Every structure is written in structure tokens, then in C-alpha cells.
Coordinates of C-alpha atoms in Angstrom, one line a residue:
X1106 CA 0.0 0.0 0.0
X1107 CA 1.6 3.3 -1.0
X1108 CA 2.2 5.9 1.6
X1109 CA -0.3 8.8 1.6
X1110 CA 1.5 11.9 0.6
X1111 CA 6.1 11.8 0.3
X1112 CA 7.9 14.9 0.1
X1113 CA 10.8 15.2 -1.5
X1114 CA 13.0 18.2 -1.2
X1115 CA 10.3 21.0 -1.7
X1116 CA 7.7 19.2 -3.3
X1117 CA 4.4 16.9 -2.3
X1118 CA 4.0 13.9 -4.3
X1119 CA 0.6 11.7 -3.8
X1120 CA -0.1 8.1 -4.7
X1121 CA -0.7 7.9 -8.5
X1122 CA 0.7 3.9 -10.2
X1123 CA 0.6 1.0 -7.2
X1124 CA 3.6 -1.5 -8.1
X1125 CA 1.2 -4.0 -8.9
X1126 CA 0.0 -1.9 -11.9
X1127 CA 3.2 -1.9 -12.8
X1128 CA 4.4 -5.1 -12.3
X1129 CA 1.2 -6.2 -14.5
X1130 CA 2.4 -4.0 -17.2
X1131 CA 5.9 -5.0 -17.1
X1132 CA 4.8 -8.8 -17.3
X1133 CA 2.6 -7.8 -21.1
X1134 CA 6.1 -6.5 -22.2
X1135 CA 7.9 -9.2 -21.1
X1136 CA 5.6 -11.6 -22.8
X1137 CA 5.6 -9.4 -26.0
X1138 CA 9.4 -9.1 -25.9
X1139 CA 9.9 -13.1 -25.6
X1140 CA 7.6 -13.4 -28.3
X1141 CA 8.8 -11.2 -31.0
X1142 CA 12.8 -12.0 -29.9
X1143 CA 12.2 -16.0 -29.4
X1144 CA 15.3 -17.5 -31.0
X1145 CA 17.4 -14.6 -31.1
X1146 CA 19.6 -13.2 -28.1
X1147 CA 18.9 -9.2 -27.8
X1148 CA 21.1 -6.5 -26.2
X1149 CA 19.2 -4.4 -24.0
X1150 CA 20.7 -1.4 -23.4
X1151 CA 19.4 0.5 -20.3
X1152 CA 19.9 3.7 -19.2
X1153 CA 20.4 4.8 -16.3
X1154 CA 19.7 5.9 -13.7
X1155 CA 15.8 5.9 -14.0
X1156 CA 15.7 2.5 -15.9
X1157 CA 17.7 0.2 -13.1
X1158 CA 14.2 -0.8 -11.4
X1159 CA 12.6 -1.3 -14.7
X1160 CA 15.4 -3.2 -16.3
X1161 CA 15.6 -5.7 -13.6
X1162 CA 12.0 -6.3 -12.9
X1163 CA 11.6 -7.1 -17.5
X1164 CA 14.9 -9.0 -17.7
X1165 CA 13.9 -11.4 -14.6
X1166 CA 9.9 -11.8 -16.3
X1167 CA 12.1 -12.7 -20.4
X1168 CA 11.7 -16.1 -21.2
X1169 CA 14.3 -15.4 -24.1
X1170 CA 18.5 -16.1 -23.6
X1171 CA 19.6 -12.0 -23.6
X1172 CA 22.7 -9.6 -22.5
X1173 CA 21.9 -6.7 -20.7
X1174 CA 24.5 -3.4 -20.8
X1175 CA 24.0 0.3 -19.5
X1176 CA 24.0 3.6 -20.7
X1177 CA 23.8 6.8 -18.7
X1178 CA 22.9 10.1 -20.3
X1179 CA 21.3 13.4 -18.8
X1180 CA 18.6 15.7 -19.6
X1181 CA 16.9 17.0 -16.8
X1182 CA 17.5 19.9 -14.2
X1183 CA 15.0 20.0 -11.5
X1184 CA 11.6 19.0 -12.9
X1185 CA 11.9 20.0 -16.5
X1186 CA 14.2 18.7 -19.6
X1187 CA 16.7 21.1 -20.4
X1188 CA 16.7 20.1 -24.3
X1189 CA 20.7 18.7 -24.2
X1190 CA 21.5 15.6 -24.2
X1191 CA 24.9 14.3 -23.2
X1192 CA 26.4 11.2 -23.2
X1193 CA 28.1 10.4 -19.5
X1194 CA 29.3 6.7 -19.5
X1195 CA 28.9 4.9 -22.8
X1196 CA 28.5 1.9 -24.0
X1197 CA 31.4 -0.1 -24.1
X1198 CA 30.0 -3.4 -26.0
X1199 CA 30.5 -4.0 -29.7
X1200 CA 26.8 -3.5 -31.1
X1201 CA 26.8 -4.0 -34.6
X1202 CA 25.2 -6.8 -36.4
X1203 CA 23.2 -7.1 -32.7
X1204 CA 19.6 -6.5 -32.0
X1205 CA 19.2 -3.7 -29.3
X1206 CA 16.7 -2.8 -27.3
X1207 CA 16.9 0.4 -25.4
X1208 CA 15.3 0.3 -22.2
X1209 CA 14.0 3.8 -20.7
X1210 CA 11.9 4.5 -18.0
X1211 CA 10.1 7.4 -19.4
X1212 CA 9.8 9.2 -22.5
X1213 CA 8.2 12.6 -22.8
X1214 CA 10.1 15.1 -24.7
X1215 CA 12.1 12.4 -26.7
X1216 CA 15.4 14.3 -26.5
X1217 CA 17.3 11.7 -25.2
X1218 CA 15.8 8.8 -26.9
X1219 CA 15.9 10.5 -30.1
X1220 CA 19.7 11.1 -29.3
X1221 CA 20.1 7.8 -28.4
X1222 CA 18.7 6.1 -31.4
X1223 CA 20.8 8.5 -33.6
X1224 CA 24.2 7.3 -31.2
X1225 CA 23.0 3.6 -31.5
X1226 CA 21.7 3.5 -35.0
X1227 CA 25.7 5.2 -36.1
X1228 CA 26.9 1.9 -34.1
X1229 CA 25.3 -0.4 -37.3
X1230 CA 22.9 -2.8 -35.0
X1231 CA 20.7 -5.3 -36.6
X1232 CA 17.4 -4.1 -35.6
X1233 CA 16.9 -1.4 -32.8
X1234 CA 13.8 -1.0 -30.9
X1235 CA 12.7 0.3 -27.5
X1236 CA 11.0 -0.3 -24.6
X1237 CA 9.8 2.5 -22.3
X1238 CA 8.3 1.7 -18.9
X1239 CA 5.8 5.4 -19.3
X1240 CA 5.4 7.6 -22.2
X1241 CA 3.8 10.8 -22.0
X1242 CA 2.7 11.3 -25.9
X1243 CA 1.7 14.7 -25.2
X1244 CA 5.1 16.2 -24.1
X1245 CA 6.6 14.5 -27.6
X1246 CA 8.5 16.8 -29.0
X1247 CA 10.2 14.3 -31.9
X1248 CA 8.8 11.3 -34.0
X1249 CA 9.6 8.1 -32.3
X1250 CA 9.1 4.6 -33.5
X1251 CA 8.4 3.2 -29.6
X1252 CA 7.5 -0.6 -29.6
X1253 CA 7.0 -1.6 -26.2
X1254 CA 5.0 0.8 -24.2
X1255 CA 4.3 0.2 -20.4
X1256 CA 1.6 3.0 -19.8
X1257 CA 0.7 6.2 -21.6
X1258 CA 0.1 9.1 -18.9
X1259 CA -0.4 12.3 -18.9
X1260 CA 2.3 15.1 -18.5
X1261 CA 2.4 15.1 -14.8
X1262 CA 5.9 14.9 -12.9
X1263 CA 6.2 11.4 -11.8
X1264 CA 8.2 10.1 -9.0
X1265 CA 9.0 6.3 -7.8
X1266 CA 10.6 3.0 -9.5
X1267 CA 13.1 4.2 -10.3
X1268 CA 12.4 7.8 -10.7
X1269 CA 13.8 10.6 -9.3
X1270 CA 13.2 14.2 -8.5
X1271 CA 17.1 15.7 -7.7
X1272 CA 18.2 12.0 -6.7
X1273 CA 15.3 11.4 -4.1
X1274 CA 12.6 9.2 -4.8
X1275 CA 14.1 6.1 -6.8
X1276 CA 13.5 4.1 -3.9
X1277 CA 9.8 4.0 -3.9
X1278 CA 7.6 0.6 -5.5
X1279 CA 5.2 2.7 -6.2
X1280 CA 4.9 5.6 -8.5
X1281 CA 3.9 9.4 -6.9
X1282 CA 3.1 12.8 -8.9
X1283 CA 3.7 15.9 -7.9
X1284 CA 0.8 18.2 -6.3

């Protein structure tokens, strides 16, 4: 059961996503994932930090044989996306001729996703798709091929699984947004 109300720094956050509701919607990815990958061995390539939760709770629910490497890039000051992308620690496997899937724990603005497919899609994989935890198709700023889609919400700031508002909050199972 979530707690009633968190604060984090100088902002409330109420219940919004239980960790059930996730865990359901990770499961329907998992199962789509094993499906459209059975017989292959797929890279996913997470980034972090928001995605660590995510990752583990999909790779553990895979049915399929897969590798799993990280990625950390930054977007965000504060609450807001600050429009740059940089790379921080990159990706140190060999990706071409491999089928990637990137692994992000939300996509609103698609900066950094549409960065990443352009870094990744440079490296000459196979096939590259990716699989977002939440999408928030109103914020999208860039046309993005996303395959696997957790849940489609609305443009509120989200905290919880993984997701952070200046570093606090990751911690949480369940999924808070700001008041």
C-alpha cells in the first residue's frame, strides 16, 4: 500500500501507479518481448539511472536467452528537460550486427531517446527498438518509433521505481506525482 503523501525536497508527491499496476504492465512487455525475440539473443541497453528498477523487474519476467549493458545520459535539471542531451558513461559493447533494445523508464520530450537512437543507429545494429516503462505522448516533441510501451500518462511529474526528482525518490515501488 503506498504511503499517503512523500515529500521530496520542496515538493508533495501523492499516490498515482501502485507496483502492482506496474508489475502487471511490465509482465505484457515481457511476454511481447519473448515473443517477437524468441530464437534470437537481444542486447538491452538500459539507461540509467531511472531505468535500473525497470530493467531488472523485465529481464527477470524474459523467457528469451539475452545480454543486458548500461547507458547513462542526462537531460533533466529539477523538474523540467533542459533540451541537451549528453552522453556520460557509454556503451562499451561492440553492437553491430546485434539487435538492441533500449530500455528507458520514461519518455516525454524524446530528447534523449531521439539522441540515443541516432548514437545507436551510427553503431550499425541489426534491428533497434525500445522499450519505455511510461510515455507521456503529449510532451513528444520528436517522431519516435516506440514498440513496447508500459503505460501512456499524462504530463504530470512522476516520481518512484526508479524515478527521481534531484536524486530522491528512486527508492519507492510505487509511483507518486507531484501536487
Amino acid at each position: 500500500m503506498p504511503q499517503a503523501t512523500i515529500s521530496l525536497h520542496d515538493k508533495q508527491f501523492s499516490p498515482y501507479l501502485p507496483a502492482r499496476q506496474i508489475a502487471e504492465s511490465i509482465q505484457a512487455l515481457a511476454v511481447r518481448i519473448s515473443q517477437d525475440y524468441a530464437g534470437r539473443q537481444p542486447l538491452f541497453v538500459s539507461v540509467l539511472n531511472g531505468s535500473f528498477m525497470f530493467t531488472s523487474d523485465l529481464l527477470k519476467e524474459l523467457t528469451i536467452a539475452c545480454e543486458v549493458a548500461f547507458i547513462r545520459v542526462a537531460s533533466y535539471a529539477g523538474t523540467s528537460s533542459t533540451g541537451e542531451v549528453k552522453e556520460i558513461l557509454g556503451l562499451q559493447e561492440d553492437v553491430q550486427g546485434r539487435d538492441l533494445i533500449i530500455v528507458e523508464d520514461i519518455v516525454d520530450t524524446g530528447h534523449t531517446m531521439r539522441a540515443l537512437l541516432d548514437l545507436l543507429t551510427a553503431k550499425k545494429p541489426a534491428s533497434l527498438a525500445v522499450a519505455t516503462l511510461f510515455l507521456k505522448p503529449e510532451c513528444l516533441q520528436h517522431e519516435l518509433d516506440i514498440r513496447y510501451v508500459g503505460l501512456e500518462i499524462p504530463n504530470d511529474f512522476i516520481v518512484g521505481f526508479g524515478l527521481d526528482y534531484d536524486g530522491l525518490g528512486r527508492n519507492y515501488p510505487d509511483v507518486y506525482k507531484a501536487v
